[in-house]
Amino acid sequence: MTTLPGTFGAYGGRFVAETLMFALDELEAGVREILRTDEFQSTLRELLRAYVGRPTALTRARPLATALDPDGVGLADVWLKREDLCHTGAHKINNALGQVLLAKRMGKARVIAETGAGQHGVATATACALLDVPCEVFMGAVDVERQAPNVARMKMLGARVVPVETGSRTLKDAMNEALRDWVTHVAHTAYCVGSAAGPHPYPSLVAELQRVIGDEARADMLRESGALPDAVVACVGGGSNAIGVMRAFLDDDVALYGVEAAGDGVGTARHAATLTRGRVGVLHGARSYVLCDDDGQIQEAHSISAGLDYPGVGPEHAHLRDTGRVTYLAATDREAVEAATLVARRMGILVALETAHAFAKVAEVGRRESARRGRPVSALVCLSGRGDKDLGTLGAWLEASGGAR
Amino acid sequence: MGRIGERFARLRAQNKKALVAYLCVGDPSIEASVELALAAVRGGADMLELGVPFSDPVADGPVIARAGARALAAGATLPRVLDVARRLRAETDVPLVLFTYANPLLVRSLPRVMAAARDASIDGLLVVDLPVEAAGELRGEAAAAGLDVIPLVAPTSSDARARAAMSVATGFAYYVSVTGITGSAAAPLEAASLAAGRLSREHGVPVVVGFGVDSPEKARRAAGASDSGADGVVVGTAIVRAIEDARSTSDAARAVHALVKSLRDALDAP
Ligand SMILES: Cc1ncc(COP(=O)(O)O)c(C=O)c1O
């Protein structure tokens, strides 16, 4: 029987109140004894096929490659792994469905979740509706406002949305509140964490549930293009879509790039570029990179995208950064909006603002990798989610900046 | 034996329960914290837990979380909390325990923080989000500086976990009466007291009961009988609330003194 790795190099672990330790042990046992069984895996696989709509498409995006690199010196081709086509519109459902199914098998009577962009909240509410489990979602009050369509969806799905008014009133604070609720109702409540972050076993569990993205993409790349991509690019909030697509390529000769949110710029005080600008610390139960001051106080992150607006990052990414296996870049709010606009106009796909950060760095990845390999390269982008939820934010931004080209 | 061990030994010889008072240092100001802590000592506190405010206090309920936010706004930092400890030591010999989250310690050099804490006459440390497995390095550095490390035991801790915690406890151990955050109501205090007493006798390390103790009557229940109960009780949220409700520092000092005295009297009543 395999045991889950609790740490990734110097990162990960469990930094939680003693009260929660038994629940994490219990969850770890659930992963080992329930989630890893053939019966569970085949039930989940069938749900992912018939309900979520997996496998998701792999789309060749020549027009985008041409738009990003008109001379074709850096980018030979761009491929899109279409997680936006999942039911509920983002990769989050892969994880939520797995965790809620596990919670149900473990006999939990109630599921809670935190959410930033609302995608994980919607995914958890969806899984809970399907599997008939009461669901409560904690969401920062700022995010309740900027992701209003997702709040309405969660309510329609029968979930209770709890606006969080503490701290920066964003994702970090939603997770604080979810942890407080969990400590208080731990015996009968399952906490469905939305990213590859938090105390062990969450980073491993979420990565295990999201690796379907990379497994499918790798097989489809080989089948449809006859080769692996030269580079894989994904946005990084807590890091779940990124680790999900990257795990399948870790042992290949494929360059891996994560893109964080640079907000107003990594040189300013308003960004969420934890791996680029953070330091090693403990937040939400794991040791990883965090944005904090010299006294150890966690700093507020800033990003136009609620799903990346987080001063922490999953521990596996901290390790992959230190080992150099993954390169982490950061894209500003402006770059993300421009990238979202470009993808919409060239490909007819409205991407989430989170995802837009990955697109914002595809040209740079092309330059770096073509220089290294001495030829134009192909890049696979994890298109983690659709952008309908962001139309309000995008409209306001475009209006303030004088409209799109 | 350190100041904490001596204090428990003395209390035991007198057949008395320990009264531990928690304050969030910096709430409402650094200056006020010194005065309020001394008011708690005058009211009969045997030991002080000096709370280091943290931006993301996930183990705390709204009352202590608000206090932490006020303290941070007032400029409280770990070095300033240590300054308060130093000033308290000039006035009192009660043991001082640093009550903190992990990150303010871990962003610094541990040997240096431990030395600074010792120089500020801190006697022990309690790190809420550092379970026994994760606290090995801290225990080593703390021991080198002569500081006790107080582990938490919860009602949800397995026997094996409780044993592991007790076997590394120095000074005392803290039994969390509820599965919840600080300030939670309706704690099963009698059960907690008996569990704490059992661990204490079995391992020969004092165990106090905390969380949910906010009145003289609950303090008595949490302390339990002299032969079967806990070695003492911790009062936090009630003190912090009294400070929050007061209109001035002198008002707050009076309220803290009166509250702690009422708890002391209840614990000492035959
Ligand atoms: C579409 C989309 N992509 C990415 C993210 C960021 O999360 P993660 O880094 O865990 O993939 C979110 C989070 O809400 C999201 O909704």
XYZ file of C-alpha atoms and ligand atoms in Angstrom:
691
model
C 0.000 0.000 0.000
C 1.406 3.369 -0.974
C 1.376 6.143 1.554
C 0.894 9.669 0.364
C 3.913 11.868 0.528
C 3.249 14.411 3.260
C 6.041 16.704 2.203
C 7.590 17.937 -1.017
C 11.225 18.597 -0.198
C 11.150 21.121 2.626
C 7.499 21.994 2.000
C 4.046 20.770 2.898
C 3.324 18.959 6.125
C 0.614 19.696 8.629
C 0.543 22.941 10.538
C -2.910 22.909 12.057
C -4.560 22.956 15.461
C -4.392 19.610 17.251
C -8.180 19.302 16.967
C -7.918 18.847 13.196
C -5.180 16.241 13.216
C -7.563 13.313 13.534
C -9.660 14.587 10.628
C -6.578 14.786 8.415
C -5.588 11.270 9.477
C -9.109 10.122 8.723
C -9.040 11.773 5.300
C -5.665 10.232 4.544
C -7.060 6.822 5.449
C -10.061 7.542 3.220
C -7.758 8.308 0.312
C -5.840 5.091 0.881
C -8.695 2.752 1.633
C -11.612 4.188 -0.353
C -10.469 6.585 -3.072
C -7.769 4.263 -4.373
C -10.076 1.275 -4.774
C -11.060 0.107 -8.238
C -14.727 0.511 -7.372
C -14.309 4.174 -6.381
C -12.088 4.937 -9.341
C -14.516 3.425 -11.829
C -17.471 5.287 -10.287
C -15.508 8.535 -10.476
C -14.327 7.830 -14.010
C -17.893 7.242 -15.131
C -19.058 10.492 -13.492
C -16.234 12.369 -15.175
C -17.236 10.891 -18.528
C -21.010 11.042 -18.450
C -21.560 14.052 -16.179
C -18.512 16.305 -16.471
C -17.951 15.577 -20.149
C -14.432 14.177 -20.023
C -12.179 13.726 -21.811
C -12.114 17.409 -22.630
C -10.994 18.511 -26.069
C -7.495 19.361 -27.157
C -7.750 22.340 -29.522
C -5.037 23.353 -31.913
C -4.743 27.147 -31.829
C -2.762 28.140 -34.930
C -4.411 31.580 -35.185
C -3.281 32.326 -31.665
C 0.272 31.207 -32.359
C 0.334 33.457 -35.393
C -1.120 36.406 -33.497
C 1.351 36.022 -30.639
C 4.350 35.456 -32.885
C 3.675 36.703 -36.435
C 7.137 35.723 -37.720
C 6.901 32.221 -36.342
C 10.390 32.285 -34.858
C 9.329 31.441 -31.308
C 6.041 29.619 -31.544
C 5.431 26.850 -34.019
C 2.090 25.965 -32.529
C -0.168 26.436 -29.519
C -2.464 23.735 -28.151
C -5.269 24.263 -25.687
C -6.410 21.758 -23.080
C -10.041 22.733 -22.822
C -11.010 22.499 -19.148
C -13.490 25.299 -19.870
C -15.614 22.627 -21.552
C -16.046 20.718 -18.297
C -19.503 20.902 -16.773
C -19.530 24.094 -14.632
C -16.832 25.618 -16.814
C -13.533 24.952 -15.085
C -11.157 22.235 -13.937
C -12.396 22.642 -10.354
C -15.129 20.041 -10.881
C -12.543 17.232 -11.310
C -11.434 17.778 -7.742
C -14.791 18.661 -6.192
C -16.528 15.585 -7.559
C -13.760 13.322 -6.264
C -13.704 14.898 -2.818
C -17.487 15.022 -2.385
C -17.819 11.416 -3.516
C -15.140 10.486 -0.990
C -16.882 12.508 1.741
C -20.088 10.662 1.032
C -18.363 7.278 1.175
C -16.749 8.348 4.448
C -20.195 9.034 5.865
C -19.890 12.800 6.211
C -23.220 14.582 6.529
C -22.100 18.007 5.355
C -19.529 19.493 2.998
C -17.915 22.911 3.275
C -15.632 24.694 0.831
C -13.833 27.990 0.357
C -13.914 29.775 -2.945
C -12.263 32.749 -4.606
C -13.486 33.070 -8.167
C -16.514 31.027 -7.221
C -15.564 28.230 -9.615
C -14.631 25.845 -6.843
C -17.729 26.900 -4.921
C -19.913 26.202 -7.946
C -18.139 22.890 -8.549
C -18.598 21.797 -4.933
C -22.232 22.944 -4.889
C -22.767 20.993 -8.110
C -21.194 17.804 -6.787
C -23.176 18.161 -3.562
C -26.420 18.633 -5.484
C -25.740 15.563 -7.580
C -24.711 13.423 -4.629
C -27.299 14.904 -2.261
C -25.111 16.364 0.485
C -25.752 19.741 2.198
C -23.142 22.292 1.128
C -21.863 25.569 2.554
C -19.387 27.763 0.728
C -17.262 30.456 2.347
C -16.453 33.356 0.058
C -14.756 36.684 0.745
C -17.187 39.596 0.594
C -15.069 41.286 -2.089
C -15.315 38.172 -4.236
C -19.050 37.814 -3.600
C -19.316 41.157 -5.331
C -16.894 40.672 -8.219
C -18.019 37.133 -9.020
C -21.751 37.699 -8.622
C -22.817 35.271 -11.371
C -21.151 32.402 -9.527
C -22.837 33.379 -6.251
C -26.187 33.166 -8.006
C -25.243 29.772 -9.446
C -24.257 28.369 -6.057
C -27.525 29.531 -4.532
C -29.502 28.052 -7.402
C -27.691 24.771 -6.777
C -28.935 24.800 -3.202
C -25.685 25.732 -1.463
C -25.499 28.267 1.325
C -22.988 31.014 0.507
C -21.387 32.591 3.573
C -19.808 35.999 2.814
C -16.601 36.460 4.830
C -16.049 39.970 6.176
C -12.695 39.478 7.926
C -9.216 40.466 6.733
C -8.874 41.275 3.045
C -12.314 39.673 2.431
C -10.907 37.495 -0.338
C -9.806 33.880 -0.832
C -7.339 33.769 2.083
C -10.020 34.862 4.512
C -12.576 32.483 3.044
C -10.134 29.650 3.754
C -9.597 30.909 7.325
C -13.338 30.846 7.903
C -13.736 27.402 6.345
C -10.984 26.072 8.634
C -12.730 27.599 11.669
C -15.990 25.986 10.655
C -14.265 22.675 10.099
C -12.607 22.677 13.541
C -16.001 23.341 15.081
C -17.974 20.696 13.162
C -15.169 18.327 12.365
C -16.826 15.027 13.261
C -19.548 15.120 10.593
C -18.182 17.706 8.151
C -15.865 17.214 5.204
C -13.797 20.164 4.039
C -13.473 20.137 0.263
C -10.328 22.206 -0.353
C -10.298 23.822 -3.781
C -6.646 23.895 -4.685
C -3.485 21.858 -4.261
C -2.792 23.701 -1.021
C -3.544 23.258 2.678
C -2.314 20.611 5.112
C -1.389 17.085 4.052
C -3.123 15.148 2.469
C -4.853 17.925 0.506
C -1.997 18.914 -1.833
C -1.502 15.273 -2.828
C -5.192 14.458 -2.965
C -6.060 17.440 -5.149
C -3.114 16.775 -7.462
C -4.200 13.151 -7.753
C -7.737 14.209 -8.708
C -6.526 16.859 -11.168
C -3.835 14.858 -12.909
C -6.488 13.631 -15.340
C -5.912 16.962 -17.137
C -2.302 16.178 -17.946
C -2.843 12.487 -18.557
C -5.476 13.231 -21.200
C -3.521 16.095 -22.718
C -0.337 14.056 -22.984
C -2.073 11.170 -24.734
C -3.957 13.535 -27.079
C -0.820 15.468 -27.967
C 0.908 12.256 -28.942
C -2.085 11.101 -30.940
C -2.930 14.372 -32.653
C 0.456 15.976 -33.170
C 2.657 12.929 -32.948
C 4.840 14.555 -30.306
C 4.845 15.963 -26.817
C 4.652 19.742 -26.550
C 7.946 21.537 -25.976
C 6.412 23.535 -23.165
C 3.362 23.455 -20.909
C 1.933 26.674 -19.486
C -0.635 27.034 -16.701
C -1.787 29.759 -14.337
C -1.032 29.303 -10.643
C -3.305 30.410 -7.821
C -3.090 27.675 -5.237
C -1.758 25.570 -8.081
C -4.301 22.837 -8.821
C -4.791 23.176 -12.573
C -1.045 23.681 -12.953
C -0.063 20.609 -10.966
C -2.871 18.681 -12.661
C -1.492 19.342 -16.126
C 2.195 19.211 -15.113
C 2.298 15.910 -13.248
C 2.028 13.920 -16.474
C 5.029 15.727 -17.979
C 7.429 15.833 -15.020
C 9.622 13.046 -16.406
C 9.507 14.239 -20.021
C 11.741 16.629 -21.897
C 9.020 19.246 -21.650
C 9.591 22.705 -20.178
C 7.025 23.578 -17.520
C 5.864 27.124 -16.812
C 3.560 28.376 -14.080
C 2.197 31.902 -14.275
C 1.273 33.807 -11.157
C -0.703 37.032 -10.864
C 1.478 40.137 -10.815
C -1.451 42.502 -10.150
C -0.126 46.033 -10.648
C 3.392 44.579 -11.068
C 5.736 42.448 -8.958
C 7.715 45.587 -8.123
C 4.640 47.141 -6.495
C 2.933 46.270 -3.231
C -0.141 45.034 -5.097
C 0.423 41.572 -6.519
C -0.136 37.879 -5.795
C 3.186 36.539 -7.087
C 3.957 34.265 -4.142
C 6.650 32.143 -5.783
C 8.265 35.123 -7.472
C 8.248 37.478 -4.524
C 7.308 35.528 -1.405
C 9.334 33.886 1.324
C 9.106 30.559 3.058
C 6.465 30.461 5.775
C 3.360 28.701 7.012
C -0.151 29.542 5.874
C -3.288 27.414 5.952
C -1.630 24.350 7.305
C 1.413 23.919 5.080
C 4.924 25.233 4.755
C 5.384 26.889 1.394
C 6.093 30.277 -0.090
C 3.862 33.014 1.310
C 3.573 36.758 1.003
C 4.353 38.036 4.471
C 6.223 40.832 6.206
C 9.317 40.621 8.438
C 7.111 39.956 11.457
C 5.492 36.953 9.770
C 2.147 38.666 9.209
C 0.496 37.489 6.005
C 0.085 40.278 3.471
C -2.934 40.920 1.327
C -2.591 39.732 -2.225
C -3.951 41.721 -5.158
C -5.106 40.475 -8.508
C -7.858 41.327 -10.937
C -8.635 37.621 -10.883
C -10.270 36.389 -7.702
C -8.970 32.860 -8.190
C -5.331 33.972 -8.150
C -5.785 36.586 -5.419
C -4.071 34.501 -2.744
C -0.863 35.123 -0.730
C 0.032 31.428 -0.563
C 0.686 28.595 -3.011
C 0.608 24.811 -2.885
C 3.736 23.193 -1.395
C 4.535 21.028 -4.406
C 5.003 24.179 -6.481
C 7.381 25.558 -3.856
C 9.454 22.415 -4.263
C 9.270 22.461 -8.073
C 10.403 26.083 -7.998
C 13.400 25.320 -5.789
C 14.473 22.343 -7.860
C 14.099 24.403 -11.032
C 11.883 21.806 -12.721
C 9.172 24.426 -13.195
C 9.778 28.071 -14.105
C 7.377 30.550 -12.566
C 6.566 33.815 -14.301
C 4.069 36.508 -13.379
C 1.559 38.422 -15.518
C 0.010 41.762 -14.572
C -3.693 42.589 -14.519
C -3.256 44.536 -17.744
C -1.422 41.710 -19.493
C -4.132 39.285 -18.416
C -6.962 41.433 -19.726
C -5.131 41.944 -23.021
C -4.524 38.215 -23.311
C -8.180 37.440 -22.561
C -9.212 39.880 -25.281
C -6.779 38.383 -27.761
C -7.918 34.810 -27.136
C -11.546 35.869 -27.466
C -10.950 37.666 -30.784
C -8.607 35.086 -32.340
C -10.054 31.845 -31.042
C -13.635 32.688 -30.151
C -13.031 31.478 -26.605
C -13.840 33.588 -23.601
C -11.318 32.468 -20.991
C -11.424 33.052 -17.247
C -9.248 35.903 -15.980
C -7.230 33.312 -14.057
C -6.520 31.397 -17.254
C -5.740 34.643 -19.094
C -2.577 34.950 -16.992
C -1.231 31.783 -18.596
C -1.981 33.100 -22.090
C -0.253 36.376 -21.237
C 3.072 34.523 -21.014
C 2.812 32.163 -23.986
C 4.791 34.507 -26.247
C 7.528 34.779 -23.634
C 7.609 31.019 -23.199
C 7.978 30.734 -26.983
C 10.929 33.149 -26.955
C 12.659 31.387 -24.061
C 12.159 27.858 -25.289
C 12.935 28.557 -28.944
C 16.177 30.215 -27.854
C 17.029 27.188 -25.771
C 16.095 24.610 -28.402
C 17.166 26.597 -31.467
C 13.821 26.203 -33.255
C 10.217 27.371 -32.966
C 8.438 25.427 -30.255
C 4.987 24.103 -29.500
C 3.251 25.134 -26.300
C 0.356 23.445 -24.523
C -1.754 25.849 -22.473
C -4.042 24.620 -19.737
C -7.231 26.518 -20.493
C -8.459 26.102 -16.939
C -11.841 27.790 -17.224
C -14.361 29.915 -19.060
C -14.750 33.633 -18.539
C -18.476 34.320 -18.340
C -18.112 35.045 -14.631
C -15.609 37.806 -15.431
C -17.661 39.801 -17.927
C -18.509 42.422 -15.306
C -14.874 42.895 -14.296
C -13.698 42.874 -17.921
C -16.336 45.364 -19.010
C -15.456 47.767 -16.210
C -11.742 47.464 -17.002
C -12.129 47.967 -20.728
C -14.375 50.966 -20.161
C -11.908 52.529 -17.713
C -9.020 52.003 -20.133
C -10.806 53.392 -23.169
C -12.151 50.233 -24.767
C -10.644 47.338 -26.638
C -8.778 47.679 -29.870
C 12.982 23.308 37.316
C 11.817 26.462 35.554
C 9.430 29.082 36.803
C 6.457 27.171 35.372
C 7.363 23.918 37.101
C 7.983 25.709 40.391
C 4.649 27.470 40.194
C 2.741 24.235 39.649
C 4.684 22.533 42.441
C 3.842 25.342 44.825
C 0.159 25.317 43.842
C -0.005 21.588 44.310
C 1.558 21.846 47.753
C -1.167 24.373 48.619
C -3.814 22.143 47.050
C -4.770 24.952 44.663
C -5.715 25.061 40.984
C -3.736 27.221 38.595
C -5.462 30.192 37.012
C -3.911 31.084 33.655
C -4.908 34.387 32.058
C -4.624 35.026 28.315
C -4.250 38.501 26.866
C -3.680 39.561 23.290
C -0.664 41.834 23.582
C -1.182 45.185 21.881
C -4.943 45.230 22.388
C -5.842 48.026 22.603
C -2.224 49.264 22.829
C 1.192 48.059 23.933
C 1.117 50.366 26.958
C -2.335 49.200 27.997
C -1.262 45.549 27.754
C 1.297 45.990 30.520
C -1.297 47.546 32.790
C -3.955 44.957 31.938
C -1.600 42.030 32.479
C -0.647 43.380 35.885
C -4.344 43.812 36.712
C -4.816 40.113 35.946
C -1.906 39.226 38.235
C -3.279 41.405 41.038
C -6.641 39.712 40.531
C -4.982 36.364 41.252
C -3.681 34.948 37.967
C -0.895 32.415 38.530
C 0.441 32.609 35.029
C 0.062 34.787 31.920
C -0.295 33.736 28.327
C 0.936 36.593 26.179
C -0.840 36.354 22.838
C 1.196 37.336 19.788
C -1.284 38.792 17.284
C -1.389 37.111 13.882
C -3.023 38.232 10.655
C -4.763 34.895 10.111
C -5.792 33.469 13.482
C -7.630 30.370 12.268
C -7.852 28.776 15.717
C -9.559 31.813 17.204
C -13.158 32.912 17.385
C -14.338 36.430 16.549
C -13.547 37.969 19.953
C -9.835 37.098 19.992
C -9.577 37.595 16.215
C -10.850 41.171 16.635
C -8.365 41.742 19.455
C -5.554 40.541 17.192
C -6.621 42.935 14.450
C -6.659 45.828 16.945
C -3.242 44.818 18.247
C -1.740 44.672 14.753
C -3.252 48.072 13.981
C -1.620 49.332 17.196
C 1.746 48.139 15.879
C 2.203 44.957 17.897
C 4.958 42.643 16.646
C 6.785 39.731 18.232
C 9.686 41.952 19.427
C 7.186 44.332 21.011
C 5.432 41.464 22.750
C 8.828 40.490 24.153
C 9.303 44.082 25.357
C 6.034 43.773 27.245
C 7.276 40.543 28.826
C 10.452 42.281 29.950
C 8.476 45.090 31.529
C 6.146 42.648 33.252
C 9.083 40.747 34.691
C 10.236 43.907 36.420
C 6.927 43.889 38.308
C 5.960 40.255 38.826
C 7.402 36.761 39.058
C 4.443 34.900 37.485
C 5.465 32.560 34.649
C 5.038 34.091 31.187
C 4.023 31.928 28.247
C 4.245 33.157 24.672
C 1.054 32.124 22.874
C 1.564 32.331 19.129
C 0.932 30.996 15.646
C 3.847 29.383 13.848
C 4.586 31.910 11.123
C 5.837 34.803 13.303
C 8.382 32.331 14.733
C 9.251 30.495 11.537
C 10.077 33.570 9.438
C 12.829 34.295 11.937
C 15.905 32.377 12.987
C 14.604 30.000 15.651
C 17.739 29.993 17.842
C 17.705 33.782 17.843
C 13.985 34.080 18.687
C 14.383 31.572 21.498
C 17.324 33.482 22.922
C 15.400 36.758 22.634
C 12.398 35.197 24.374
C 14.566 33.896 27.176
C 16.245 37.283 27.565
C 12.788 38.834 27.822
C 12.097 36.337 30.661
C 9.567 34.283 28.775
C 9.264 30.864 30.425
C 7.439 28.816 27.831
C 5.870 28.721 24.391
C 2.607 27.490 23.044
C 2.310 27.385 19.249
C -1.288 26.715 18.251
C -0.669 25.436 14.754
C 2.445 23.382 15.432
C 1.301 19.868 16.305
C 3.739 17.591 18.109
C 5.161 16.081 14.883
C 5.956 19.505 13.445
C 7.453 20.949 16.614
C 10.627 18.880 16.896
C 12.985 21.627 15.827
C 11.195 24.166 18.017
C 11.470 21.873 21.034
C 15.188 21.480 20.473
C 15.838 25.188 20.202
C 13.505 25.995 23.081
C 15.201 23.454 25.316
C 18.582 24.933 24.437
C 17.282 28.305 25.610
C 15.704 26.804 28.732
C 12.130 27.384 27.564
C 9.227 25.017 28.063
C 7.106 23.973 25.072
C 3.472 23.402 25.945
C 1.606 20.975 23.675
C -2.132 20.974 23.037
C -4.298 17.921 23.511
C -7.838 17.910 22.082
C -10.879 15.725 22.700
C -10.299 14.464 19.152
C -6.715 13.401 19.889
C -6.284 9.640 19.778
C -4.761 7.975 22.833
C -1.539 7.594 20.900
C -1.455 11.282 19.995
C -2.262 12.348 23.555
C 0.532 10.105 24.841
C 2.957 11.506 22.284
C 2.065 15.055 23.310
C 2.392 14.318 27.014
C 5.716 12.584 26.557
C 7.295 15.720 25.077
C 5.446 18.263 27.241
C 7.607 20.480 29.384
C 6.095 22.844 31.949
C 2.524 21.734 31.374
C 0.073 20.622 28.713
C -3.035 22.405 27.526
C -6.224 20.374 27.186
C -8.622 21.985 24.715
C -12.086 21.479 26.176
C -14.010 21.776 22.923
C -13.674 20.747 19.341
C -13.820 24.295 18.100
C -12.249 27.697 18.089
C -11.588 29.924 21.113
C -14.729 31.357 22.634
C -16.919 28.413 21.650
C -19.844 27.928 23.990
C -21.276 24.861 25.691
C -18.038 23.047 26.383
C -18.374 19.708 28.179
C -16.136 20.971 30.945
C -16.526 18.127 33.432
C -15.398 15.577 30.879
C -12.473 17.783 29.874
C -11.446 18.194 33.489
C -11.477 14.466 34.115
C -9.541 13.776 30.922
C -6.971 16.415 31.837
C -6.639 15.011 35.359
C -6.131 11.519 34.019
C -3.360 12.625 31.641
C -1.717 14.640 34.399
C -1.574 11.739 36.847
C -0.507 9.256 34.195
C 2.386 11.349 32.881
C 3.342 13.440 35.867
C 3.004 16.703 33.912
C 0.400 19.315 34.911
C -2.541 19.689 32.510
C -4.795 22.731 32.368
C -8.175 23.046 30.666
C -8.891 25.917 28.308
C -11.446 27.143 25.729
C -14.976 27.970 26.830
C -14.144 28.963 30.420
C -15.779 32.364 30.840
C -17.411 32.460 34.276
C -16.567 31.543 37.897
C -19.004 28.666 37.706
C -17.403 27.274 34.539
C -13.937 27.774 35.996
C -14.911 25.534 38.892
C -16.343 22.904 36.586
C -13.288 22.986 34.327
C -10.933 22.720 37.292
C -12.844 19.797 38.767
C -12.191 18.056 42.051
C -8.841 18.372 43.766
C -8.037 14.690 43.412
C -9.486 13.890 39.984
C -9.627 17.137 38.005
C -7.317 19.323 35.963
C -4.351 21.185 37.421
C -5.809 24.504 36.392
C -7.837 26.495 33.918
C -7.112 29.027 31.181
C -9.345 32.027 30.640
C -8.930 33.942 27.399
C -11.984 35.087 25.506
C -13.769 36.386 28.629
C -10.776 38.589 29.493
C -10.404 39.825 25.942
C -14.130 40.598 25.804
C -13.941 42.557 29.058
C -11.142 44.631 27.513
C -13.124 45.144 24.306
C -16.220 46.268 26.209
C -14.379 48.773 28.394
C -14.385 52.478 27.567
C -10.871 53.264 28.767
C -7.719 51.478 29.830
C -8.426 52.107 33.496
C -11.959 50.782 33.015
C -10.510 47.727 31.292
C -7.972 47.200 34.074
C -10.744 47.338 36.663
C -12.858 44.886 34.659
C -9.965 42.452 34.151
C -9.079 42.624 37.829
C -12.670 41.988 38.898
C -13.128 39.134 36.420
C -9.883 37.383 37.357
C -10.598 37.853 41.067
C -14.048 36.299 40.691
C -12.455 33.302 38.944
C -9.746 33.059 41.604
C -12.315 33.114 44.384
C -14.362 30.445 42.656
C -11.316 28.185 42.230
C -10.175 28.702 45.824
C -13.604 28.277 47.431
C -13.786 25.091 49.466
C -10.636 28.963 -14.097
C -9.657 28.959 -12.971
N -8.365 28.748 -13.220
C -7.457 28.742 -12.235
C -7.798 28.982 -10.926
C -6.719 29.015 -9.895
O -6.689 27.914 -9.060
P -5.571 26.797 -9.206
O -4.248 27.478 -9.162
O -5.795 25.920 -8.028
O -5.799 26.087 -10.465
C -9.145 29.195 -10.617
C -9.540 29.437 -9.222
O -10.596 29.828 -8.892
C -10.096 29.188 -11.664
O -11.392 29.399 -11.420
